Coordinates of C-alpha atoms and ligand atoms in Angstrom, one line a residue:
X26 CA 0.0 0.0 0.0
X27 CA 0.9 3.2 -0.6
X28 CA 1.3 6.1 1.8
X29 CA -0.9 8.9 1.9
X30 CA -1.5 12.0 3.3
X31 CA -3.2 12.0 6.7
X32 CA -5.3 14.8 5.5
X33 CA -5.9 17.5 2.4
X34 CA -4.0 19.4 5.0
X35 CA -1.3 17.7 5.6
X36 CA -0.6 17.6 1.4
X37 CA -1.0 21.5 1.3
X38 CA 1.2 21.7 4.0
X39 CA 3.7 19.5 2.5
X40 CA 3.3 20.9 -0.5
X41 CA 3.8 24.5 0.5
X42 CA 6.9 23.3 2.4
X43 CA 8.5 22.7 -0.9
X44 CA 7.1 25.4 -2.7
X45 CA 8.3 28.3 0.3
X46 CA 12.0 28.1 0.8
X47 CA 15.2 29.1 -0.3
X48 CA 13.4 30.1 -3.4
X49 CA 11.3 32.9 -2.3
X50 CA 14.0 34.1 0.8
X51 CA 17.2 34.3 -0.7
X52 CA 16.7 33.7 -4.9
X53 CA 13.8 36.2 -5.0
X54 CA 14.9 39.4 -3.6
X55 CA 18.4 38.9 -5.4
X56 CA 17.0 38.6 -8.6
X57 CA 14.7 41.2 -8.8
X58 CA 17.4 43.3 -7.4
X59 CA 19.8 41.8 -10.3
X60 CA 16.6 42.4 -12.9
X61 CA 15.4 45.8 -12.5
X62 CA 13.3 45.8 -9.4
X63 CA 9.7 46.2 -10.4
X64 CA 9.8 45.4 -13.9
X65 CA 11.2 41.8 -13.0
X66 CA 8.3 41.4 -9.9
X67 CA 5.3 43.0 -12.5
X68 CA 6.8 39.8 -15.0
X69 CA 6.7 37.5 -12.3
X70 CA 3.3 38.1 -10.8
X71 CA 1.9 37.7 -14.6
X72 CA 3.8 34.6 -14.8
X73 CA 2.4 33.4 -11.9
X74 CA -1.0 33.7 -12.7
X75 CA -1.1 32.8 -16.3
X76 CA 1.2 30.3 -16.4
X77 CA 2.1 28.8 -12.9
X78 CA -1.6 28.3 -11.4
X79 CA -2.8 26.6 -14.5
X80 CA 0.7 24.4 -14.3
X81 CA 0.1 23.4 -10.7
X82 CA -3.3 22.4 -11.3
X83 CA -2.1 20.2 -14.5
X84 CA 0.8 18.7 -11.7
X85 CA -1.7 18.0 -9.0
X86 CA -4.0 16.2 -11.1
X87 CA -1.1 14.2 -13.3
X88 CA -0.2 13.0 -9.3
X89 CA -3.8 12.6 -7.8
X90 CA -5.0 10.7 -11.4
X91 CA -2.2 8.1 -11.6
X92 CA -1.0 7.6 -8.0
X93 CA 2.2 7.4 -9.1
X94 CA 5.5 9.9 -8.7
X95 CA 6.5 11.5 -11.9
X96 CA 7.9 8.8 -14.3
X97 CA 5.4 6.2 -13.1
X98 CA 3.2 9.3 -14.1
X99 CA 4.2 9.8 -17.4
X100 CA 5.0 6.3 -18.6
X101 CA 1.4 4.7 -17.2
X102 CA -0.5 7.4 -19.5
X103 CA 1.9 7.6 -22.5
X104 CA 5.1 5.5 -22.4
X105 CA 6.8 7.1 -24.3
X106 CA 6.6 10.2 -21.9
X107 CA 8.6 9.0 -19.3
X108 CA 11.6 10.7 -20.4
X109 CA 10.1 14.0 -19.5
X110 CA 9.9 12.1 -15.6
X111 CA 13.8 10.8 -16.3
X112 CA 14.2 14.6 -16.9
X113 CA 12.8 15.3 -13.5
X114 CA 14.5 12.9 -11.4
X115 CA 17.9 14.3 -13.1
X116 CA 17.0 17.9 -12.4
X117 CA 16.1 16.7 -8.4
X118 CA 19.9 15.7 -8.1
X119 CA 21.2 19.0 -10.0
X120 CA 18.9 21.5 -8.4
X121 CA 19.2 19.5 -5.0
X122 CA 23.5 19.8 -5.4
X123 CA 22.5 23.8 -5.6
X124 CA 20.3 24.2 -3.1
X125 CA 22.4 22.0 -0.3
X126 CA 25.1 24.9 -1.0
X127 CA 22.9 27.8 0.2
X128 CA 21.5 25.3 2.5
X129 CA 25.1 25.2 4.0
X130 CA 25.2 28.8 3.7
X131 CA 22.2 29.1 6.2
X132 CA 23.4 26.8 8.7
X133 CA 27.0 28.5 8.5
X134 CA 24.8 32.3 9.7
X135 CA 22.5 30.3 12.0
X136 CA 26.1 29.2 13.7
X137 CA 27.4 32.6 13.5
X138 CA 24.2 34.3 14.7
X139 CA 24.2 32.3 17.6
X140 CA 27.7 33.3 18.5
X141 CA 26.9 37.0 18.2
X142 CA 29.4 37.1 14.5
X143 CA 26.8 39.0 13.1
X144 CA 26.5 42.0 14.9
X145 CA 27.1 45.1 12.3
X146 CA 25.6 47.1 10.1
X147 CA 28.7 47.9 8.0
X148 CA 28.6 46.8 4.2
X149 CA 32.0 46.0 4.2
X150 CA 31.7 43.5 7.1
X151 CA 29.2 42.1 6.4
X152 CA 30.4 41.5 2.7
X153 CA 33.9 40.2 3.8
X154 CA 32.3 38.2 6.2
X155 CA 30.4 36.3 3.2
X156 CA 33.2 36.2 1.2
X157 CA 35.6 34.8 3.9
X158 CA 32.8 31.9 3.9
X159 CA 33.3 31.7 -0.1
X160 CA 36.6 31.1 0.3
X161 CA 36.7 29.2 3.5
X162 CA 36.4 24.9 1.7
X163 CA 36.8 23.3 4.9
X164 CA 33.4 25.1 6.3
X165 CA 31.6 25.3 3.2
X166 CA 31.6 21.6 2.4
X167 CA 31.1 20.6 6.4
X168 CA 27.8 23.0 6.6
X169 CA 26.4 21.6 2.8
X170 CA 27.1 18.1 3.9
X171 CA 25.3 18.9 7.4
X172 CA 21.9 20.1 5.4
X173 CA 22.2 16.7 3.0
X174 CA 22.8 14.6 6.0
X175 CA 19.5 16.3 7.5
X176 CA 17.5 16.1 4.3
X177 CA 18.4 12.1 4.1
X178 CA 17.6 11.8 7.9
X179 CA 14.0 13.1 7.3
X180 CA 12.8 11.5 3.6
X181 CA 14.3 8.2 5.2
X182 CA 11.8 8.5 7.9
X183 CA 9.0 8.7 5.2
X184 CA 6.2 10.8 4.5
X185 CA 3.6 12.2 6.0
X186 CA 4.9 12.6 9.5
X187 CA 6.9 14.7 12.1
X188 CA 7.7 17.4 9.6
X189 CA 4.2 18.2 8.9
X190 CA 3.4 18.6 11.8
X191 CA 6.5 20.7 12.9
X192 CA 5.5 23.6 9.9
X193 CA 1.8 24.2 11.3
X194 CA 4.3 25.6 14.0
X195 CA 7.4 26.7 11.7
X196 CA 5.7 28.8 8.3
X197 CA 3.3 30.9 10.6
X198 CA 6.3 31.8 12.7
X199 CA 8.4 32.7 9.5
X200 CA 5.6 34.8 8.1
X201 CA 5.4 36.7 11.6
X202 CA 9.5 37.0 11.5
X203 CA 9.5 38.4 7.9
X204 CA 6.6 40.8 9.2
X205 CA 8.9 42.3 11.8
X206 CA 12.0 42.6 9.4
X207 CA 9.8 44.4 7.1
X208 CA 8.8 47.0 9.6
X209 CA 12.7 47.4 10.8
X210 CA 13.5 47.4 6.9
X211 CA 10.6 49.8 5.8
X212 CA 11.2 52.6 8.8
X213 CA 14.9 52.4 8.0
X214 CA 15.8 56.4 6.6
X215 CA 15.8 55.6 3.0
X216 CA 13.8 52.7 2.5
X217 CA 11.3 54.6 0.0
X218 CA 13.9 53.9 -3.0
X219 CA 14.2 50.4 -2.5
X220 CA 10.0 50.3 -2.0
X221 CA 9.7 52.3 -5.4
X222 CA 12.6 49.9 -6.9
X223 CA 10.6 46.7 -5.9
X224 CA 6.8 47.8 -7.0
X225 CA 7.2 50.9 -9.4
X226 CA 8.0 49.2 -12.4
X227 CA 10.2 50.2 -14.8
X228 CA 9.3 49.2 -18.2
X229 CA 12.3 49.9 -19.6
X230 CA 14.1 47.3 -17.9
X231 CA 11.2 44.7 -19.7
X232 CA 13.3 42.3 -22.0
X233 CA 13.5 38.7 -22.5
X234 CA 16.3 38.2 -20.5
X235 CA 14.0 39.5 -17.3
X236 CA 11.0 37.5 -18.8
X237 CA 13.5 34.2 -18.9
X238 CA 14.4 35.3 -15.1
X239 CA 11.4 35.8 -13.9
X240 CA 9.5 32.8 -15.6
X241 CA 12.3 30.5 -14.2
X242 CA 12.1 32.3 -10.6
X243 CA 8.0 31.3 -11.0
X244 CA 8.8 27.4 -11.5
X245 CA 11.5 27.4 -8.9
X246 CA 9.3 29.1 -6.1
X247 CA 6.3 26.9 -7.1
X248 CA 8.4 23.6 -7.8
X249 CA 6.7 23.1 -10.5
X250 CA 8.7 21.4 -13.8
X251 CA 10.8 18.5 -12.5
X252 CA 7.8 16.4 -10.6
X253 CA 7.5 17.6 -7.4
X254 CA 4.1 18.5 -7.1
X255 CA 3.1 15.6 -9.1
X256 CA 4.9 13.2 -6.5
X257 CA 3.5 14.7 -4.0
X258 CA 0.0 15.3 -5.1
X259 CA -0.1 11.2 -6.1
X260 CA -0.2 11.2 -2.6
X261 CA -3.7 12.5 -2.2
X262 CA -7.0 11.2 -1.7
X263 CA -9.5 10.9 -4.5
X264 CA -11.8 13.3 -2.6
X265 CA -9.4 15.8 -1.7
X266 CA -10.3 19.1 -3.6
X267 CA -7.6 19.9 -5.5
X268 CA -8.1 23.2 -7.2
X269 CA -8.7 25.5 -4.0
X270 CA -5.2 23.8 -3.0
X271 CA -3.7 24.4 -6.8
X272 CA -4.0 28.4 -6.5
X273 CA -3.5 28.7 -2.6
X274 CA -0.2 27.0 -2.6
X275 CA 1.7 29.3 -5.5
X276 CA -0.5 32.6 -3.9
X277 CA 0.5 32.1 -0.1
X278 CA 4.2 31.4 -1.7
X279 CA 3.9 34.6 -4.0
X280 CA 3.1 36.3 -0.8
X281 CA 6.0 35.2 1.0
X282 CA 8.6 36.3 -1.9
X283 CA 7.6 39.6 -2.2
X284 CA 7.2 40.2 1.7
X285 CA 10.5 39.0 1.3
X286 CA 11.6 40.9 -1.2
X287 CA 10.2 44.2 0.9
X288 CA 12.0 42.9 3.9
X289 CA 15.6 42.6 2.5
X290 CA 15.6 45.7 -1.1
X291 CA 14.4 48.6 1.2
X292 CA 17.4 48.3 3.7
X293 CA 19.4 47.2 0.9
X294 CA 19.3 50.9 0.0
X295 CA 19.0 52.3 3.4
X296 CA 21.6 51.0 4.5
X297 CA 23.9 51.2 1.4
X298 CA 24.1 47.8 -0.3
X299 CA 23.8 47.1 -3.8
X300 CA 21.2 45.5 -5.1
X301 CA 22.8 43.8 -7.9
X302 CA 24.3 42.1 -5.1
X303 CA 23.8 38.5 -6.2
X304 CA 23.4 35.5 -4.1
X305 CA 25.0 37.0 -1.1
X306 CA 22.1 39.4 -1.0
X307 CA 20.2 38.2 1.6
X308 CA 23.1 37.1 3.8
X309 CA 24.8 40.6 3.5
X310 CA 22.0 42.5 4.1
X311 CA 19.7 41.3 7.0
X312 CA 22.0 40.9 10.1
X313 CA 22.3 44.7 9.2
X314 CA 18.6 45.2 9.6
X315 CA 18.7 42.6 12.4
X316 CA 21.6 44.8 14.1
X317 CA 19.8 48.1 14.0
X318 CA 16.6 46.6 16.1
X319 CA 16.0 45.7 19.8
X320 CA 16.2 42.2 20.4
X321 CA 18.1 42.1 17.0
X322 CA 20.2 39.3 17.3
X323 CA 17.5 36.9 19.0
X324 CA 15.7 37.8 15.7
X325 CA 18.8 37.0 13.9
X326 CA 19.1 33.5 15.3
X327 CA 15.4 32.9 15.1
X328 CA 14.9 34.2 11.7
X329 CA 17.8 31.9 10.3
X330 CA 16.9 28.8 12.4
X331 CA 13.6 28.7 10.1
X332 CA 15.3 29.9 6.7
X333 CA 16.5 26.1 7.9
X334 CA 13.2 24.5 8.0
X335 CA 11.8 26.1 5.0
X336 CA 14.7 25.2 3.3
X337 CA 14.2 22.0 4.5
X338 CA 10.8 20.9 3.8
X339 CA 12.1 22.0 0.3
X340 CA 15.2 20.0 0.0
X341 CA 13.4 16.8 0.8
X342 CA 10.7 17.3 -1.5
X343 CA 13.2 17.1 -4.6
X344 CA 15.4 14.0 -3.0
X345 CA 11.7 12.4 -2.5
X346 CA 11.3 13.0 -6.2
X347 CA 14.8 11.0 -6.9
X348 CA 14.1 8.5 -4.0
X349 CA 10.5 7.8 -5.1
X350 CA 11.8 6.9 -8.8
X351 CA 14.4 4.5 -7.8
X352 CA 11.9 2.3 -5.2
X353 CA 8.9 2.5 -7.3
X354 CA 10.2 1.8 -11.0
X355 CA 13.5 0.0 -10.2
X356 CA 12.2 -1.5 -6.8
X357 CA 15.4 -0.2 -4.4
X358 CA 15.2 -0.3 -0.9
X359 CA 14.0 3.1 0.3
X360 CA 17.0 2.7 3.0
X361 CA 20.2 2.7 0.5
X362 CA 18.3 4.5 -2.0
X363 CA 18.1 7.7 0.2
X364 CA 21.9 7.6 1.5
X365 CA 23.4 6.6 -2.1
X366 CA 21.2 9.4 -3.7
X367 CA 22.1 11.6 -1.0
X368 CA 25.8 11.0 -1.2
X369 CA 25.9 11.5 -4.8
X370 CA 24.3 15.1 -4.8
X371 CA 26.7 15.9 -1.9
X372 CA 29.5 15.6 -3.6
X373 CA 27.4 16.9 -7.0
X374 CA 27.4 19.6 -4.6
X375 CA 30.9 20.2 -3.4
X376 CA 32.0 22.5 -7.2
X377 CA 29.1 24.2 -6.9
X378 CA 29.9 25.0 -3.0
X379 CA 33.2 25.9 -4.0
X380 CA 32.5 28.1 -7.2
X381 CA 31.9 31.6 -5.3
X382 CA 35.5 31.3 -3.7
X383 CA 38.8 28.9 -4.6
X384 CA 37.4 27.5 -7.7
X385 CA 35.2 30.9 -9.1
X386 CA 37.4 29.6 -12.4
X387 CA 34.3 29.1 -15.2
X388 CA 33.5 26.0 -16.3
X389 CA 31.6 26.1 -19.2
X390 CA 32.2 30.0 -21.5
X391 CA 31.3 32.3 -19.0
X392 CA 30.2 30.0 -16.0
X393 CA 31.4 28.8 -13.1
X394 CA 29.7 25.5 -11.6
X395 CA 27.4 27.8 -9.3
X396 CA 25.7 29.6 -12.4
X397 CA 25.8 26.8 -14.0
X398 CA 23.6 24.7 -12.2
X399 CA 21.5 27.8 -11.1
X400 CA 20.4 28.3 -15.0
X401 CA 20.8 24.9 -16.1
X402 CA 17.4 24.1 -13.6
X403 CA 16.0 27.3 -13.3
X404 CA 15.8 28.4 -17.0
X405 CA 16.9 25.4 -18.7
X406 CA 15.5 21.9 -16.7
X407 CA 12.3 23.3 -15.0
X408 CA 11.4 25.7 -17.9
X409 CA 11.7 22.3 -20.1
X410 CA 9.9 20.8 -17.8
X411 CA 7.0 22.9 -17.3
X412 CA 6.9 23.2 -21.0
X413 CA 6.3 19.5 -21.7
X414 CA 3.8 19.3 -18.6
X415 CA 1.6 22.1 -20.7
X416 CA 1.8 20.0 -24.1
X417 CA 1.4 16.7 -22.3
X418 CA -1.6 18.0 -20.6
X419 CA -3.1 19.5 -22.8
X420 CA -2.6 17.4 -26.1
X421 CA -1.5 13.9 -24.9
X422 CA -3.8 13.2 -21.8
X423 CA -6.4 16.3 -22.9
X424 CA -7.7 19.0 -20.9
X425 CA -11.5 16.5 -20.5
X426 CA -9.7 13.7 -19.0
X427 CA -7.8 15.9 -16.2
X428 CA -11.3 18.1 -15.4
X429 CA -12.9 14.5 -15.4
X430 CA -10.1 13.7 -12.4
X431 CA -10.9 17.3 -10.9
X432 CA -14.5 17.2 -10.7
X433 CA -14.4 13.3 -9.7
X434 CA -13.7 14.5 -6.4
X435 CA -17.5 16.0 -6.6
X436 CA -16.4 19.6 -7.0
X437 CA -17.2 21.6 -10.0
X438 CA -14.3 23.3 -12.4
X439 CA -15.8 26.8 -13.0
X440 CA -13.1 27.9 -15.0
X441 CA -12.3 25.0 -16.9
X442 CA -12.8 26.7 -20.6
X443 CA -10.2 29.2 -19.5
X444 CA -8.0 26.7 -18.1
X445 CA -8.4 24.5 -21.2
X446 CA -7.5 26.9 -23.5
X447 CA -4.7 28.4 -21.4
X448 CA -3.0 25.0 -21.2
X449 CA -3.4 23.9 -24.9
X450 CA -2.2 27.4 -26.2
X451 CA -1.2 30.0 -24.4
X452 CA 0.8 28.4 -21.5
X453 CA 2.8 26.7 -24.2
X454 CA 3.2 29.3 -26.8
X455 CA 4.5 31.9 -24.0
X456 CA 7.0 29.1 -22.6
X457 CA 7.9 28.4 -25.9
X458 CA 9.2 31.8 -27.2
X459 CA 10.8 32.0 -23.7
X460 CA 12.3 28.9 -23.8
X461 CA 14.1 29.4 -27.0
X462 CA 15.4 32.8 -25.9
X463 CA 17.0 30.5 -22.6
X464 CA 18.8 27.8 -24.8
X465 CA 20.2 30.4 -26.9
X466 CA 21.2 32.3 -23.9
X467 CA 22.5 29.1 -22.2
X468 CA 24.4 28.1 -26.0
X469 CA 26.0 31.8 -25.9
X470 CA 27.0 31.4 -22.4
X471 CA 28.5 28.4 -22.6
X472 CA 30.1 29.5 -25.8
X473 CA 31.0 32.7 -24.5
X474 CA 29.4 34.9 -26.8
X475 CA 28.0 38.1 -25.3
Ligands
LIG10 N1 10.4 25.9 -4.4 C1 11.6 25.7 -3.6 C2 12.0 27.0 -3.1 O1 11.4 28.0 -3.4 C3 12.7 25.1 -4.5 C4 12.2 23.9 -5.2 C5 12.4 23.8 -6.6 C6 11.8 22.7 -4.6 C7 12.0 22.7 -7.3 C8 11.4 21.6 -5.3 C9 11.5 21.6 -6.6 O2 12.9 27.1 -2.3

């Protein structure tokens, strides 16, 4: 038998555990610092609603129709569709070797916080004291391996247990932290550029590099493209009502990137960062907020303890992705599965750890492994991804037999014209021309064109 959910709740909670994390804390507020502040954010919240809601509703329903993780997915409808699951399970270990770096990252500041290292509200500082990390191997690889060994430690004890339980407790709590950062960050003197950067969109700075951005930003925050959500909604019940679930999840995660986003760009100009910062962004720049409020450093140690958890309950929902392929469809212990999968995105991991320091040399044109992986799932895997859910959706399994699944559930699918037509056409088309623009950006990257 297989596992389920204990509840609809406990899947939207799972499944908003993987969706908030790392994603919408850290990769959010750096990019839309990196792609023009408002412009990118105006992109992304259009993406979101054209493209990711109708995507997650198409995941769900792939997962909740079949009952099986993403290959078993693919291949039990269309066969010859399990590559686009293969391509999945690959992108879990890449994205997975990416994310256990800034996870290491996190646990590195939740160390330092708790020894009072983070106590400033100087740029330079604070930047040295993120580059020191970047160029410190030994610590680097320790903290990454610490997040993988935790990630294992909790997919190994299954689904559907302690962890859920633990983010009823653990999201609220973040969402009341990020509230209090944004007051400190918004009544900083200065804050009302970096308020006007984020929401006052410049249209000038609209071009398809910022589309590609922001489109891969949506299908990162969402997890949508390599099988996540179509793992994890194969977990639910046939009765569970899946489309109130399919727009609260990417909404409530929405919510938190730009309230993270308003928590971290307004002191970036306060207190004299830059926003083009890049992935050190949010490092850099909230222990300076953190350091010019009471109670600042409790907050500090608190507010990175659940970056942690979010983080978390995001890592292990692309190793279950990775984990679920090899027990289901090549019937592997769950046991050596988890540590051999693990192991192998660890040290997937370690150039990727070591690319914003000793080995910043580029791998590929103008690369190093850190970029590298960073577009190679974000723009290149998940946009792929998401591209072939739309078409496989929409053409191979049809837009009747997925409402069919919906409404079997006794619900009815108001909007299903619009979502129909959405998926078959517009969803596609959109990814399409944005897609095209990524590989050739990817091609000239890697060949070093500008
Ligand atoms: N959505 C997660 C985040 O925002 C990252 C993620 C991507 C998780 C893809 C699973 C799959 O941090």
């Amino acid at each position: 038998m297989r596992d389920k959910w204990s509840s609809n709740l406990g899947f939207i909670l799972a499944a908003s555990g993987s969706a908030i994390g790392l994603g919408n804390l850290w990769k959010f507020p750096y990019n839309a610092g990196a792609n023009g502040g408002g412009a990118f954010v105006l992109l992304y919240l259009l993406f979101l609603i054209l493209i990711g809601i109708p995507l997650m509703i198409s995941a769900i329903t792939l997962g909740r129709k079949t009952q099986l993780s993403v290959f078993g997915a693919y291949k039990s409808i269309n066969p010859k569709w399990s590559f686009v699951g293969g391509l999945g399970v690959i992108c879990g270990f890449i994205i997975l070797a990416f994310y256990s770096t800034v996870g290491g990252w996190v646990i590195y500041y939740l160390k330092t916080a708790i020894l009072g290292g983070l106590n400033s509200t100087d740029p330079i500082f604070l930047g040295n004291l993120f580059g020191n990390l970047m160029n410190s191997p030994v610590e680097l690889l320790l903290y990454q391996f610490i997040f993988m060994l935790i990630t294992m430690f909790i997919v190994l004890k299954g689904i559907s247990n302690g962890i859920e339980k633990a983010s009823k407790i653990m999201m609220p709590s973040l969402f009341i932290i990020i509230i209090i950062i944004i007051i400190r960050s918004i009544t900083l003197n200065g804050s009302l550029v970096g308020i006007e950067f984020l929401f006052i969109p410049d249209f000038s700075k609209i071009n398809m590099d910022v589309a590609m951005n922001a489109l891969g930003q949506v299908f990162f925050s969402i997890s949508i493209g390599m099988g996540t959500i179509v793992t994890y909604g194969s977990y639910l019940d046939k009765k569970d009502n899946l489309l109130t679930t399919s727009s609260m999840i990417p909404l409530l995660d929405t919510l938190i990137a730009i309230l993270a986003g308003l928590a971290i760009l307004p002191a970036v100009f306060a207190l004299g960062f830059e926003p083009t910062e890049g992935p050190g962004l949010m490092f850099i720049t909230l222990p300076a907020v953190f350091s010019s409020m009471p109670l600042g450093n409790l907050f500090c140690i608190l507010f990175f303890l659940l970056v942690l958890f979010a983080a978390l309950t995001s890592s292990i929902s692309m190793l279950e992705v990775a984990v679920s392929y090899f027990v289901e469809e090549k019937k592997k212990k769950r046991v050596p599965s988890t540590v051999i999968i693990g192991i192998i995105i660890f040290l997937l991991g370690i150039p990727a750890s070591l690319s914003l320091g000793t080995w910043s040399f580029k791998v590929l044109g103008t690369l190093n492994f850190f970029d590298l992986y960073d577009k190679l799932t974000a723009n290149i895997l998940l946009t792929t991804g998401a591209f072939l859910l739309t078409i496989f959706i929409g053409w191979v399994l049809k837009p009747e037999e997925a409402i069919k699944e919906i409404e079997s559930s006794g619900i009815k699918f108001k909007l299903a014209n619009i979502w129909t037509i959405l998926i078959k056409y517009l969803v596609p088309i959109a990814i399409g021309i944005i897609l095209i623009n990524s590989y050739i950006d990817f091609i000239k990257s890697i060949l070093n064109i500008s």
